[in-house]
Short mmCIF file of C-alpha atoms in Angstrom, two decimals:
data_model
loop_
_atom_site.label_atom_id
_atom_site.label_comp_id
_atom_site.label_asym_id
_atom_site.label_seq_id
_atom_site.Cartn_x
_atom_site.Cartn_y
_atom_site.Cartn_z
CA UNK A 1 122.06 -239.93 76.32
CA UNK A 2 121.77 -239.58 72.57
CA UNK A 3 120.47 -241.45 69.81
CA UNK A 4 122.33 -241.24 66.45
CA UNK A 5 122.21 -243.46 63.12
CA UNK A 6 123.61 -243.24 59.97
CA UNK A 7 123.09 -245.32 56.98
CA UNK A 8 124.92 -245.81 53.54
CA UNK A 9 123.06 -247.45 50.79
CA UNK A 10 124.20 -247.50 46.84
CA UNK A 11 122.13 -244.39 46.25
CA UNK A 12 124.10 -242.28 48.99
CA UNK A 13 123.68 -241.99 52.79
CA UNK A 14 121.49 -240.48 55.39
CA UNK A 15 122.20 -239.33 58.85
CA UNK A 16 119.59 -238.93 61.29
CA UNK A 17 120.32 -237.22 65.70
CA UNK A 18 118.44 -236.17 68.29
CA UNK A 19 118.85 -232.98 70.39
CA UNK A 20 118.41 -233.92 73.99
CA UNK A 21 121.43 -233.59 75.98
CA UNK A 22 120.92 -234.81 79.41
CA UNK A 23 123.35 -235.12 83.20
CA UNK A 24 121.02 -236.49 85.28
CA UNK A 25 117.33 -236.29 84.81
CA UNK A 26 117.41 -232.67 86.27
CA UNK A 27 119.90 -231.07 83.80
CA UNK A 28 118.39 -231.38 80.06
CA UNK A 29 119.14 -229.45 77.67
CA UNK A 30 118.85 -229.36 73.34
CA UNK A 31 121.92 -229.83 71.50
CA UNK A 32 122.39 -230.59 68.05
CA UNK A 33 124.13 -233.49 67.38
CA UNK A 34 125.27 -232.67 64.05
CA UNK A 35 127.87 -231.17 62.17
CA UNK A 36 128.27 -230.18 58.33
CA UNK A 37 131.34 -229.24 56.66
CA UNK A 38 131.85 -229.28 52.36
CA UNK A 39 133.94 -228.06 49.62
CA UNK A 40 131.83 -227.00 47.08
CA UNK A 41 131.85 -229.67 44.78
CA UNK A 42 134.87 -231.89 46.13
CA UNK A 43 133.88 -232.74 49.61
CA UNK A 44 130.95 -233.48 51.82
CA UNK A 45 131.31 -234.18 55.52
CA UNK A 46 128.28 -234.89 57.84
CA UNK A 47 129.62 -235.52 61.58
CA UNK A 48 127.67 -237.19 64.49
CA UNK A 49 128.45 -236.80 68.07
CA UNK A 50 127.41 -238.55 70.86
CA UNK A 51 128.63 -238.88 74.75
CA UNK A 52 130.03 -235.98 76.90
CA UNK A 53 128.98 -233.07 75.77
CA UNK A 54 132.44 -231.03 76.45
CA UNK A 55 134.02 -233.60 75.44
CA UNK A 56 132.34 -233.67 72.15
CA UNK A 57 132.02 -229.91 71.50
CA UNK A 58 135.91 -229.81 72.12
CA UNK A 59 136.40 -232.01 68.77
CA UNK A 60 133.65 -230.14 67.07
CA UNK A 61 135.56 -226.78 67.71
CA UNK A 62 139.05 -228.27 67.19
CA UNK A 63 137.87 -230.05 63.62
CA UNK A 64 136.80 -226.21 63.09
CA UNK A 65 139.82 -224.58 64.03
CA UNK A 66 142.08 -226.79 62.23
CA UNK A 67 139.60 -226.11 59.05
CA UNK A 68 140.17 -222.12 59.70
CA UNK A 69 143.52 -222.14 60.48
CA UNK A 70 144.40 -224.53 57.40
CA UNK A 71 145.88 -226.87 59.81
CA UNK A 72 148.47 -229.58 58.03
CA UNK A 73 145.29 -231.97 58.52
CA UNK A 74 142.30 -231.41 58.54
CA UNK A 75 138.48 -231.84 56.66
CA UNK A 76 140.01 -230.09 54.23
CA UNK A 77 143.26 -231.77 53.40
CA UNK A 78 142.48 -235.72 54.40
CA UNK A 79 141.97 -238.12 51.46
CA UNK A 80 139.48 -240.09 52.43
CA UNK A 81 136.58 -240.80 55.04
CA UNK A 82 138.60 -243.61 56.73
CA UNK A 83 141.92 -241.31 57.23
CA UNK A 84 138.80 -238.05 58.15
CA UNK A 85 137.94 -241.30 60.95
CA UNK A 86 141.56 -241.33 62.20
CA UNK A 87 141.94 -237.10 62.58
CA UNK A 88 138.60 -237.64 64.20
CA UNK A 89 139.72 -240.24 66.80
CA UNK A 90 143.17 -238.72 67.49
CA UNK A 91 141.48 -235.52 68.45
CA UNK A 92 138.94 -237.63 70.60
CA UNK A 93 141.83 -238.83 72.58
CA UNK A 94 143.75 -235.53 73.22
CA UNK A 95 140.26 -234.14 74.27
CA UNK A 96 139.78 -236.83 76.62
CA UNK A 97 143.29 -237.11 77.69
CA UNK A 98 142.99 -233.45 78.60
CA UNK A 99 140.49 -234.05 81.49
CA UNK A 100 140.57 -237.48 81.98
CA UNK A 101 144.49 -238.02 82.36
CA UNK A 102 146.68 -237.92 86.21
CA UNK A 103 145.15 -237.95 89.51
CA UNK A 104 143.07 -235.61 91.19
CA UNK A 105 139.01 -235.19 91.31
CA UNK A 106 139.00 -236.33 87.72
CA UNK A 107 141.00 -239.63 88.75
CA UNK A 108 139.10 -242.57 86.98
CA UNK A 109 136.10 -239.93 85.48
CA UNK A 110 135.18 -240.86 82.35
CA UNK A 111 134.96 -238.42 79.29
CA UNK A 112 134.39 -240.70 76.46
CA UNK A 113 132.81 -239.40 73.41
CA UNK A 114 131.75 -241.61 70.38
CA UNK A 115 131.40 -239.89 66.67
CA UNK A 116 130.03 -241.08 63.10
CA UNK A 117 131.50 -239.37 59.91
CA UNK A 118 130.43 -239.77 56.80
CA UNK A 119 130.39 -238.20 53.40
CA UNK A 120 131.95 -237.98 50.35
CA UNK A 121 135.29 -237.02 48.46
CA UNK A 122 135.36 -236.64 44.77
CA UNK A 123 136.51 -239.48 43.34
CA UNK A 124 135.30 -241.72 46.14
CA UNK A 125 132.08 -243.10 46.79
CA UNK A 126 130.09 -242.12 49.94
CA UNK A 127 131.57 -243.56 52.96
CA UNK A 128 131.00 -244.13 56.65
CA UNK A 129 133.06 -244.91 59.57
CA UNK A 130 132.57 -244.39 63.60
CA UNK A 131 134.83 -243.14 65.94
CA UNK A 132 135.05 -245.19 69.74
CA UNK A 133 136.23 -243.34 72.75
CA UNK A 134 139.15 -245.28 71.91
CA UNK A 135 140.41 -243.29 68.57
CA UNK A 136 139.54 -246.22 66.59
CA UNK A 137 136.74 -246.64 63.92
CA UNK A 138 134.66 -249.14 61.99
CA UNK A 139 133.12 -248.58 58.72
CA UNK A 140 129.96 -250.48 57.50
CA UNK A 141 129.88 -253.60 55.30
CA UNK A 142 127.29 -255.23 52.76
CA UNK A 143 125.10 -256.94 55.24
CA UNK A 144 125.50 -254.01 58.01
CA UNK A 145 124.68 -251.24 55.84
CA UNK A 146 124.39 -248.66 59.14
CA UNK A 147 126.26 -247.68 61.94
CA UNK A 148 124.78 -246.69 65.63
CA UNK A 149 125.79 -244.13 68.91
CA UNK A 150 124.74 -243.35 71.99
CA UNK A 151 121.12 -245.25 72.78
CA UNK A 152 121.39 -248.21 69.66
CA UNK A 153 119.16 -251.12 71.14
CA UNK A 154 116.00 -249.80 71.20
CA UNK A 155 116.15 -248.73 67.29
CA UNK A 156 118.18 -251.82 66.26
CA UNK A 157 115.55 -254.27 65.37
CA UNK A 158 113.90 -251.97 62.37
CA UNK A 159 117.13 -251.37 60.80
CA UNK A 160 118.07 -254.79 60.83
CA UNK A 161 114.36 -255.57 59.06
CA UNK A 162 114.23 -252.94 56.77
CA UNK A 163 117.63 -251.87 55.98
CA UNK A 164 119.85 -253.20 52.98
CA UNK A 165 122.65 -251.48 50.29
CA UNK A 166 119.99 -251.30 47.85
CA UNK A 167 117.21 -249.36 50.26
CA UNK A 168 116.20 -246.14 48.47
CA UNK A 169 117.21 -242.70 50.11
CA UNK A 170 113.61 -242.30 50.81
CA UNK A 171 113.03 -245.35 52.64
CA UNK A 172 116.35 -245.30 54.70
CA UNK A 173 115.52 -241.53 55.93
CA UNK A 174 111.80 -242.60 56.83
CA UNK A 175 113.90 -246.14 58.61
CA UNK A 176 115.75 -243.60 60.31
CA UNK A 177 112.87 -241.95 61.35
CA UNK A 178 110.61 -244.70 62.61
CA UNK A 179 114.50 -246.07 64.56
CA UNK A 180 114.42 -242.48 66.19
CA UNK A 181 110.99 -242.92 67.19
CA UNK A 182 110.75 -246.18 68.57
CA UNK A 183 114.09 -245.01 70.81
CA UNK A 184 112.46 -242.13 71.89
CA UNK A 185 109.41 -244.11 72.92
CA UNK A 186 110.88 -246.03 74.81
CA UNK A 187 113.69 -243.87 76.65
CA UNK A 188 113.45 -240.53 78.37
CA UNK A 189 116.85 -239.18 77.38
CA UNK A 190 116.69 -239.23 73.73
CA UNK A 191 114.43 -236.44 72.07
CA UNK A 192 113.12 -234.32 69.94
CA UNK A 193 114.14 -231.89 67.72
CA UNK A 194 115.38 -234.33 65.14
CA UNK A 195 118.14 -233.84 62.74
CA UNK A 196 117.90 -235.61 59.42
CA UNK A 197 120.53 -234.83 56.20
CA UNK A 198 120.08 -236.94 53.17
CA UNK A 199 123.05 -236.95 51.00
CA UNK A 200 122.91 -238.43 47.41
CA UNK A 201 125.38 -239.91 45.80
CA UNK A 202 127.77 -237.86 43.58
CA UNK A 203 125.79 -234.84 44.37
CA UNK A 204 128.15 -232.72 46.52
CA UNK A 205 125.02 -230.85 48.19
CA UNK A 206 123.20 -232.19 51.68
CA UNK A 207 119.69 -231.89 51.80
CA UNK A 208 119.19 -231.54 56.10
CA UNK A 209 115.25 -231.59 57.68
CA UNK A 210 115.02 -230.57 61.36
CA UNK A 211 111.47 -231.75 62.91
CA UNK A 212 110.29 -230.04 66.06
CA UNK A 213 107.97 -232.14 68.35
CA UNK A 214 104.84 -230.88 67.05
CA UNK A 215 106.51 -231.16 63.66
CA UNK A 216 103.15 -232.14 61.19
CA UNK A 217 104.85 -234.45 58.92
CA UNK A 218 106.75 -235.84 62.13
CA UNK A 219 103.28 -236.64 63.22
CA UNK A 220 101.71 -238.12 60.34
CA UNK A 221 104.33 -240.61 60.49
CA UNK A 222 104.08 -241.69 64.15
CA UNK A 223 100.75 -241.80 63.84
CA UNK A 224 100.58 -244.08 60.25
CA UNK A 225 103.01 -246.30 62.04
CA UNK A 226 101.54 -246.73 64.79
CA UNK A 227 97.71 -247.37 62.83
CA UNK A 228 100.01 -249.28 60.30
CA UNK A 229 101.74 -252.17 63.38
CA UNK A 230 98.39 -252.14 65.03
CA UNK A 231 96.40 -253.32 62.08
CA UNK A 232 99.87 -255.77 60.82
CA UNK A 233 99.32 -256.94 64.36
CA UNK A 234 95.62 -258.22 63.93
CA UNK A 235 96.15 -259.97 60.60
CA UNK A 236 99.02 -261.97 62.53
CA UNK A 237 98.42 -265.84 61.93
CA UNK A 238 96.81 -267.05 65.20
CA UNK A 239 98.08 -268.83 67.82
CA UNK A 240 97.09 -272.51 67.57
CA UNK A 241 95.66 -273.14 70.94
CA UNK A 242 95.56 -276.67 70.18
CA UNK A 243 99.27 -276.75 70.06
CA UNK A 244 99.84 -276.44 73.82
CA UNK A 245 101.42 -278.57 75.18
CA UNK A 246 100.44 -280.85 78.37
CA UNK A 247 100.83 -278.77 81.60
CA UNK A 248 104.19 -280.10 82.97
CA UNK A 249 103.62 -281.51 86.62
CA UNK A 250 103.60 -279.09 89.59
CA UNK A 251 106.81 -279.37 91.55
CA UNK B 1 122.36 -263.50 77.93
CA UNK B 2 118.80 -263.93 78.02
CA UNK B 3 115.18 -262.52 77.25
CA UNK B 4 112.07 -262.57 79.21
CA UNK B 5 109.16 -260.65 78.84
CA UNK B 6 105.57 -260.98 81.19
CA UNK B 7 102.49 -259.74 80.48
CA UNK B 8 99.30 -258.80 82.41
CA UNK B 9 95.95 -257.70 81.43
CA UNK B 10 92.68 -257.93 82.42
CA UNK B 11 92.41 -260.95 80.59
CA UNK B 12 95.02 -262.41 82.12
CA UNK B 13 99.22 -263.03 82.42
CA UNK B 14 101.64 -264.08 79.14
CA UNK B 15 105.35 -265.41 79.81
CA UNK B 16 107.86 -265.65 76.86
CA UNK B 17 111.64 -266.81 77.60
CA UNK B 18 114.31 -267.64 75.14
CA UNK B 19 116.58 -270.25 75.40
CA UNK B 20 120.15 -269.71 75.40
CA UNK B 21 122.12 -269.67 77.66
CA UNK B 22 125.89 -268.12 77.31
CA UNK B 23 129.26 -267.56 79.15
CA UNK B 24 131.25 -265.84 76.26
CA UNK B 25 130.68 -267.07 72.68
CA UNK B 26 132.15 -270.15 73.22
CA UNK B 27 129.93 -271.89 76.08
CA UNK B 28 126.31 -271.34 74.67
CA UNK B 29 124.24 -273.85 75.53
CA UNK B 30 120.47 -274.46 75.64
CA UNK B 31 118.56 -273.82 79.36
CA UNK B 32 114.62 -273.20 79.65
CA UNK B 33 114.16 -270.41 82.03
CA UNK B 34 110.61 -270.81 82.55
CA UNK B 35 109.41 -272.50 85.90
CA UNK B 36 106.14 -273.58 86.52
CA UNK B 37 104.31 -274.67 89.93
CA UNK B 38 100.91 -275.19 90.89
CA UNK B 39 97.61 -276.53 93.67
CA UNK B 40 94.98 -277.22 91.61
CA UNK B 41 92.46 -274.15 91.31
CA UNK B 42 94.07 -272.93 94.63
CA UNK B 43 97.56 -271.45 93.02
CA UNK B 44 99.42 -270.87 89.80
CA UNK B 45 103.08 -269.79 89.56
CA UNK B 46 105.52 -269.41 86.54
CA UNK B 47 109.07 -267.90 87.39
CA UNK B 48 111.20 -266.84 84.58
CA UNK B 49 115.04 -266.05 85.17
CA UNK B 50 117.87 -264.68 83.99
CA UNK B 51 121.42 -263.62 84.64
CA UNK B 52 123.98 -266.33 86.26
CA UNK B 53 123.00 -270.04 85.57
CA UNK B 54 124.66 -271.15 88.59
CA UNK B 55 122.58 -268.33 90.78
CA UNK B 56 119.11 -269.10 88.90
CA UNK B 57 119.13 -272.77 89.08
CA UNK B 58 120.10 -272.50 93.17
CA UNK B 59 117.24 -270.30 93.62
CA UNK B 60 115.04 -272.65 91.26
CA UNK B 61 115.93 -275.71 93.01
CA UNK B 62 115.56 -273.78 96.43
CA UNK B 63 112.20 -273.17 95.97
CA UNK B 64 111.20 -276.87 94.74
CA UNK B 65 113.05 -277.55 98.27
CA UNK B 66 110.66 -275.60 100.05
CA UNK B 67 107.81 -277.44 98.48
CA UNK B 68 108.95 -280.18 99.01
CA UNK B 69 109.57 -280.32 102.67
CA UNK B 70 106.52 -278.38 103.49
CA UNK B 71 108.69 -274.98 104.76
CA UNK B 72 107.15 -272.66 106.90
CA UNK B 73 107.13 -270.33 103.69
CA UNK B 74 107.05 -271.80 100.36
CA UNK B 75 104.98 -270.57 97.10
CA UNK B 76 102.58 -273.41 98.84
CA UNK B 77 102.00 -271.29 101.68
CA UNK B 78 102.96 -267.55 100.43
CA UNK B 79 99.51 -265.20 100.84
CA UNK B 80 100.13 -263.32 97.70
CA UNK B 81 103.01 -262.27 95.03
CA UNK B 82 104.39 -259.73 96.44
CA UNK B 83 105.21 -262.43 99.24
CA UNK B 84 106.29 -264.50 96.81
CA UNK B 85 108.32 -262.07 94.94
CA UNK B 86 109.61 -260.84 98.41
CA UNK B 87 110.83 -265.14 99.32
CA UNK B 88 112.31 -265.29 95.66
CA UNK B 89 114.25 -262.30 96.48
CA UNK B 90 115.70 -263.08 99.82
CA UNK B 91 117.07 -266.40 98.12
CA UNK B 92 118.08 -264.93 95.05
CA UNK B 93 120.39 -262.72 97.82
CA UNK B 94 121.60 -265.70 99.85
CA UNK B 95 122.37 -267.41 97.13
CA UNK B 96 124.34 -264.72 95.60
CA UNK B 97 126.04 -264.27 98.77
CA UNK B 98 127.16 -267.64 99.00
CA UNK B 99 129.25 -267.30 95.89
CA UNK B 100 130.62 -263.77 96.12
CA UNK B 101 131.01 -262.53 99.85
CA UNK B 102 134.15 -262.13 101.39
CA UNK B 103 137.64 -261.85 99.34
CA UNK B 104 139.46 -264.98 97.28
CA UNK B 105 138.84 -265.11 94.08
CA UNK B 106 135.26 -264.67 93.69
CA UNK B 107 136.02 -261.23 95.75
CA UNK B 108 134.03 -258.17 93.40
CA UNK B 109 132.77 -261.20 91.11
CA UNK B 110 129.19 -260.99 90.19
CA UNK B 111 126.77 -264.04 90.54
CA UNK B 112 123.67 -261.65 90.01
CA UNK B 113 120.09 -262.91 88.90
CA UNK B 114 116.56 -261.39 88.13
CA UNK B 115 113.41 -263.05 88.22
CA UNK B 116 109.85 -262.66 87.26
CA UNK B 117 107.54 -264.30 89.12
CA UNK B 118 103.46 -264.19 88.36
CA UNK B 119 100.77 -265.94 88.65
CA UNK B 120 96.94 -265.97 90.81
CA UNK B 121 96.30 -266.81 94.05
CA UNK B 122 92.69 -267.95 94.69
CA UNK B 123 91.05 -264.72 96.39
CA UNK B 124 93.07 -262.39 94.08
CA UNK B 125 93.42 -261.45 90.66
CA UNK B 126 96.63 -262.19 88.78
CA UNK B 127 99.69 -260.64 89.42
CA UNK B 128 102.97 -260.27 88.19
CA UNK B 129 106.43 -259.24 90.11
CA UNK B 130 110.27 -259.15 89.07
CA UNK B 131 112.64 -259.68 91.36
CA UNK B 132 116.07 -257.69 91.30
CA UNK B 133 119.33 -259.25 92.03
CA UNK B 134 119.78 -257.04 95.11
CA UNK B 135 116.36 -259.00 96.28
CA UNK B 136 113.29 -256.24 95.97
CA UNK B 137 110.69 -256.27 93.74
CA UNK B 138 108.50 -254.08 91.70
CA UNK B 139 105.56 -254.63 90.00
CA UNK B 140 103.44 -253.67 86.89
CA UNK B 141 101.60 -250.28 86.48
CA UNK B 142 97.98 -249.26 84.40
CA UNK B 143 100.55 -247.88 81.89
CA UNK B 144 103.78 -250.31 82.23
CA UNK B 145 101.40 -253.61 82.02
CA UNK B 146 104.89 -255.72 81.05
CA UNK B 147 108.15 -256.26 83.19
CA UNK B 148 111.50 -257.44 81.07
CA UNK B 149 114.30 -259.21 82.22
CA UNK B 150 117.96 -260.00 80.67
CA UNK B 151 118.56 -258.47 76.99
CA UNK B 152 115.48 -256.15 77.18
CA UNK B 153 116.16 -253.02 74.96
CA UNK B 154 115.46 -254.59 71.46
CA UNK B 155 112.18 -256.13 72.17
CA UNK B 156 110.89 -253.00 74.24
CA UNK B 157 109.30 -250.45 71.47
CA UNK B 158 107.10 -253.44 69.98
CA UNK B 159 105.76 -253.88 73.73
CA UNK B 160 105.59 -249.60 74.38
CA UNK B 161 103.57 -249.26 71.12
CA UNK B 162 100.76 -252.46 71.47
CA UNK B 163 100.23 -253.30 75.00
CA UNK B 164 97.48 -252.27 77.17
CA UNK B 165 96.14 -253.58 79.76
CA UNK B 166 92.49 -254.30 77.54
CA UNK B 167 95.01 -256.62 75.34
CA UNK B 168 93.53 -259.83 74.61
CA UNK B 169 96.00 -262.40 75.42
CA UNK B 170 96.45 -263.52 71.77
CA UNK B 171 97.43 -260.41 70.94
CA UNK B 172 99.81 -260.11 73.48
CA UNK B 173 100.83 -263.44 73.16
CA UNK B 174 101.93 -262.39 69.68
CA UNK B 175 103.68 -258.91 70.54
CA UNK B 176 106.00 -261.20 73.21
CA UNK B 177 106.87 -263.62 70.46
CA UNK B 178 107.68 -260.83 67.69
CA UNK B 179 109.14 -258.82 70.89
CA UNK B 180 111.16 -262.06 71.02
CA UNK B 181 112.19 -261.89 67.19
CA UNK B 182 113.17 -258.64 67.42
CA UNK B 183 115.46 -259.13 70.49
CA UNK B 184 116.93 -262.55 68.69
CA UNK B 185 117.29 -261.05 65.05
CA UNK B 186 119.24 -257.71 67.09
CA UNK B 187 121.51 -260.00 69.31
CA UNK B 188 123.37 -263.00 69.35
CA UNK B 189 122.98 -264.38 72.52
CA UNK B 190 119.00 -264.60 72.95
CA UNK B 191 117.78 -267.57 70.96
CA UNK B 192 115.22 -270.39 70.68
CA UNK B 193 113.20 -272.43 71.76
CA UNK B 194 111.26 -270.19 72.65
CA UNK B 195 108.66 -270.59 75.94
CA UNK B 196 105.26 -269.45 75.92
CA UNK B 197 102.52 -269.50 78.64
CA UNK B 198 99.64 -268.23 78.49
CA UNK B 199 97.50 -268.00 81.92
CA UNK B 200 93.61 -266.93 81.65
CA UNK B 201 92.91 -264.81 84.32
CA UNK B 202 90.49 -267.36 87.31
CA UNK B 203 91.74 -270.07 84.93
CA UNK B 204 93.64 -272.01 87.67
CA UNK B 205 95.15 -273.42 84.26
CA UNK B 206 98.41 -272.93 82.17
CA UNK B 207 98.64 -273.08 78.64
CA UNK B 208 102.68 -274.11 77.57
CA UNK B 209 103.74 -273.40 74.44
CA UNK B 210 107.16 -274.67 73.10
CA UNK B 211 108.54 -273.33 69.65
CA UNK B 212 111.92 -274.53 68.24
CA UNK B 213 113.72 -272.56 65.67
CA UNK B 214 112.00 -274.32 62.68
CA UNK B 215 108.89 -274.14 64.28
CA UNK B 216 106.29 -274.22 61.66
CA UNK B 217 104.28 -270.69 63.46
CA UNK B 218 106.95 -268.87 64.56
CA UNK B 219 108.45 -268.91 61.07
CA UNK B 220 105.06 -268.12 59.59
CA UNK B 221 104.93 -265.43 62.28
CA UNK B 222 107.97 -264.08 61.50
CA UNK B 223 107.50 -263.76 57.70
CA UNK B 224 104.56 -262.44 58.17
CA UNK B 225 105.70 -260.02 60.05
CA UNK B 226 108.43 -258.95 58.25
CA UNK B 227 106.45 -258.75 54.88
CA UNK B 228 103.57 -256.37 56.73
CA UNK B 229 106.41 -254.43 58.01
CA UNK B 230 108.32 -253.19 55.04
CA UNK B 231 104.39 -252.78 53.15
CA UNK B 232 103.85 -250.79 56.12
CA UNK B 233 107.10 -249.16 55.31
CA UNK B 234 105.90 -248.61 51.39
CA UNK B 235 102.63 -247.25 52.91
CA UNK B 236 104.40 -244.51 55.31
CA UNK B 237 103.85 -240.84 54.70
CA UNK B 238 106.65 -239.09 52.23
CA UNK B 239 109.21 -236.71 53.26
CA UNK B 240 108.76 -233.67 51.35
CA UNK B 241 111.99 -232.77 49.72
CA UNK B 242 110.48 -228.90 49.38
CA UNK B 243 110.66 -229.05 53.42
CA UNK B 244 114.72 -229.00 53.48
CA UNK B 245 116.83 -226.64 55.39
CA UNK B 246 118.86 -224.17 53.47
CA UNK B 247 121.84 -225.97 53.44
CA UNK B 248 123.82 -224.31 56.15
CA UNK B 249 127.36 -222.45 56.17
CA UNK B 250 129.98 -224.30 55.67
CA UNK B 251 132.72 -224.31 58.41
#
């Protein structure tokens, strides 16, 4: 599996993957998850895969391609992030369709593939959307300010706490974090490196971190969380004992 | 859907169930899924379920039979949990195979349920089991010292990150209820009242809890917890912008 989030806040967005790239438990492999593509100046575009791995490194090459080969559409030529969403998902389908479609051993496989794009075209404000396995997409709204693939529950429930439009880009990318690290906790196919680009509003440059395991500042902010829910933890109010209620009859 | 969560330590077993209970969005309704049987300083049993109503309140009613009529195994008579867990699960199958054997309409439908079941048997120490629907059972380990059933990815990284098996059980009563919170705030269809027992270890005695979504505590819990979280947040470690990537090529 995969673990990706991105978030879009007022002061600009921040994308955060993982690198672990797993069929099976035997066959695991690192992967980045995520793809950068700008116009000096006029356009931004941070892409995050998740699902099959040819599957997604089909689009990846085929969004690249149709960049190169000034294709009628592409990162290049769409005018905004929800028509970059569309490109995205038609692509998505054709790549799937590919291997997916007719009888044969494929007959009923699955090769879905799931993608968040976001970014920013001059004259627009930063945007998200993801891309289903479907060729779909949903964007974000006011009280949902992020959007989750691949292995969302575990990292859900600090998002939804900490997370709103007017979050700072410091605070979303250290959300991020702590989301990433709570899913990686908890499940053996998402993991480290880590892939973080912080994107301000207006600015036309990404700033991207990549923390390694042993990555020090990676760490120190495990670790602080950790220390920091243990000690929230003991100043919990107590349980009232007196509260309980009358043990209910046996039977 | 639904979420349970069982502890044990040392000191001791905790059970926490929700409430809700739903077939699509439009049939939610209100069901405690927290069963509770026992002979005075002899045996104590809670049982927690989830998946289909109709499947968890056969088996629940199945096993108050068997009490009832003195059967030749019943959680009066069973030696220890494992037995237990092992009874639970061969009625949790016939149950299931009542409903969805053979063809008709209920042909490929799924009535499946999980259980945990826990609790001390004079003579041993407390124990705690789940049940699958396919009718084994596995236990807790010296690291894994919680089982989940029903909507169990939100709530797990609170659980991963506190519990040990030296835990007093008002701390771990309070990492199942803000496990709880977490799992309700994330998804729709795991709500309250919530359940709460709390079972000190040679005890022979359950404490019951009941808390009802304006409960007085939980909400004090819950703000509390929410307020040391994002000063925990405040308090994390800074990114240092100096540590970004060159941005990389673009294309």
């Amino acid at each position: 599996m995969t673990y990706c989030v991105a978030i879009t806040m007022d002061a600009g967005l921040v994308f955060c993957s993982d690198s672990r790239t797993n069929a099976g438990v035997d066959q695991v492999s690192t992967y980045g998850k995520m793809y950068h593509y700008s116009v000096s100046g006029e356009r931004e575009f941070v892409i995050l895969s998740a699902g099959n791995l040819a599957t997604t490194q089909a689009v990846i090459s085929q969004v690249k391609r149709d960049i190169r080969d000034n294709a009628a559409t592409s990162l290049k030529t769409v005018p905004d992030i929800s028509e970059a969403a569309s490109y995205l998902g038609e692509i998505n389908r054709q790549e799937q369709d590919k291997h997916a479609s007719g009888g044969g051993p494929n007959g009923g496989m699955s090769f879905e593939a799931s993608f968040i794009i976001g970014g920013q075209i001059a004259g627009d404000k930063p945007r998200l959307a993801m891309v289903y396995p479907q060729g779909n997409h949903i964007t974000t709204s006011k009280d949902t300010p992020y959007l989750q693939i691949g292995e969302s529950k575990y990292g859900k429930p600090i998002l939804d706490r900490i997370l709103t439009r007017e979050t700072s880009l410091e605070n979303a990318s250290r959300c991020a974090l702590v989301s990433m690290d709570s899913t990686m906790r908890s499940n053996l196919t998402v993991g480290p490196p880590i892939e973080l680009a912080v994107y301000s509003a207006d600015s036309f440059s990404l700033q991207r971190f990549r923390f390694d395991d042993d990555d020090e500042y990676l760490r120190e902010l495990k670790k602080a969380w950790d220390q920091y829910l243990t000690d929230a933890f003991d100043r919990l109010p107590s349980l009232n004992w007196g509260d309980s209620l009358q043990s209910d009859e046996p039977g």
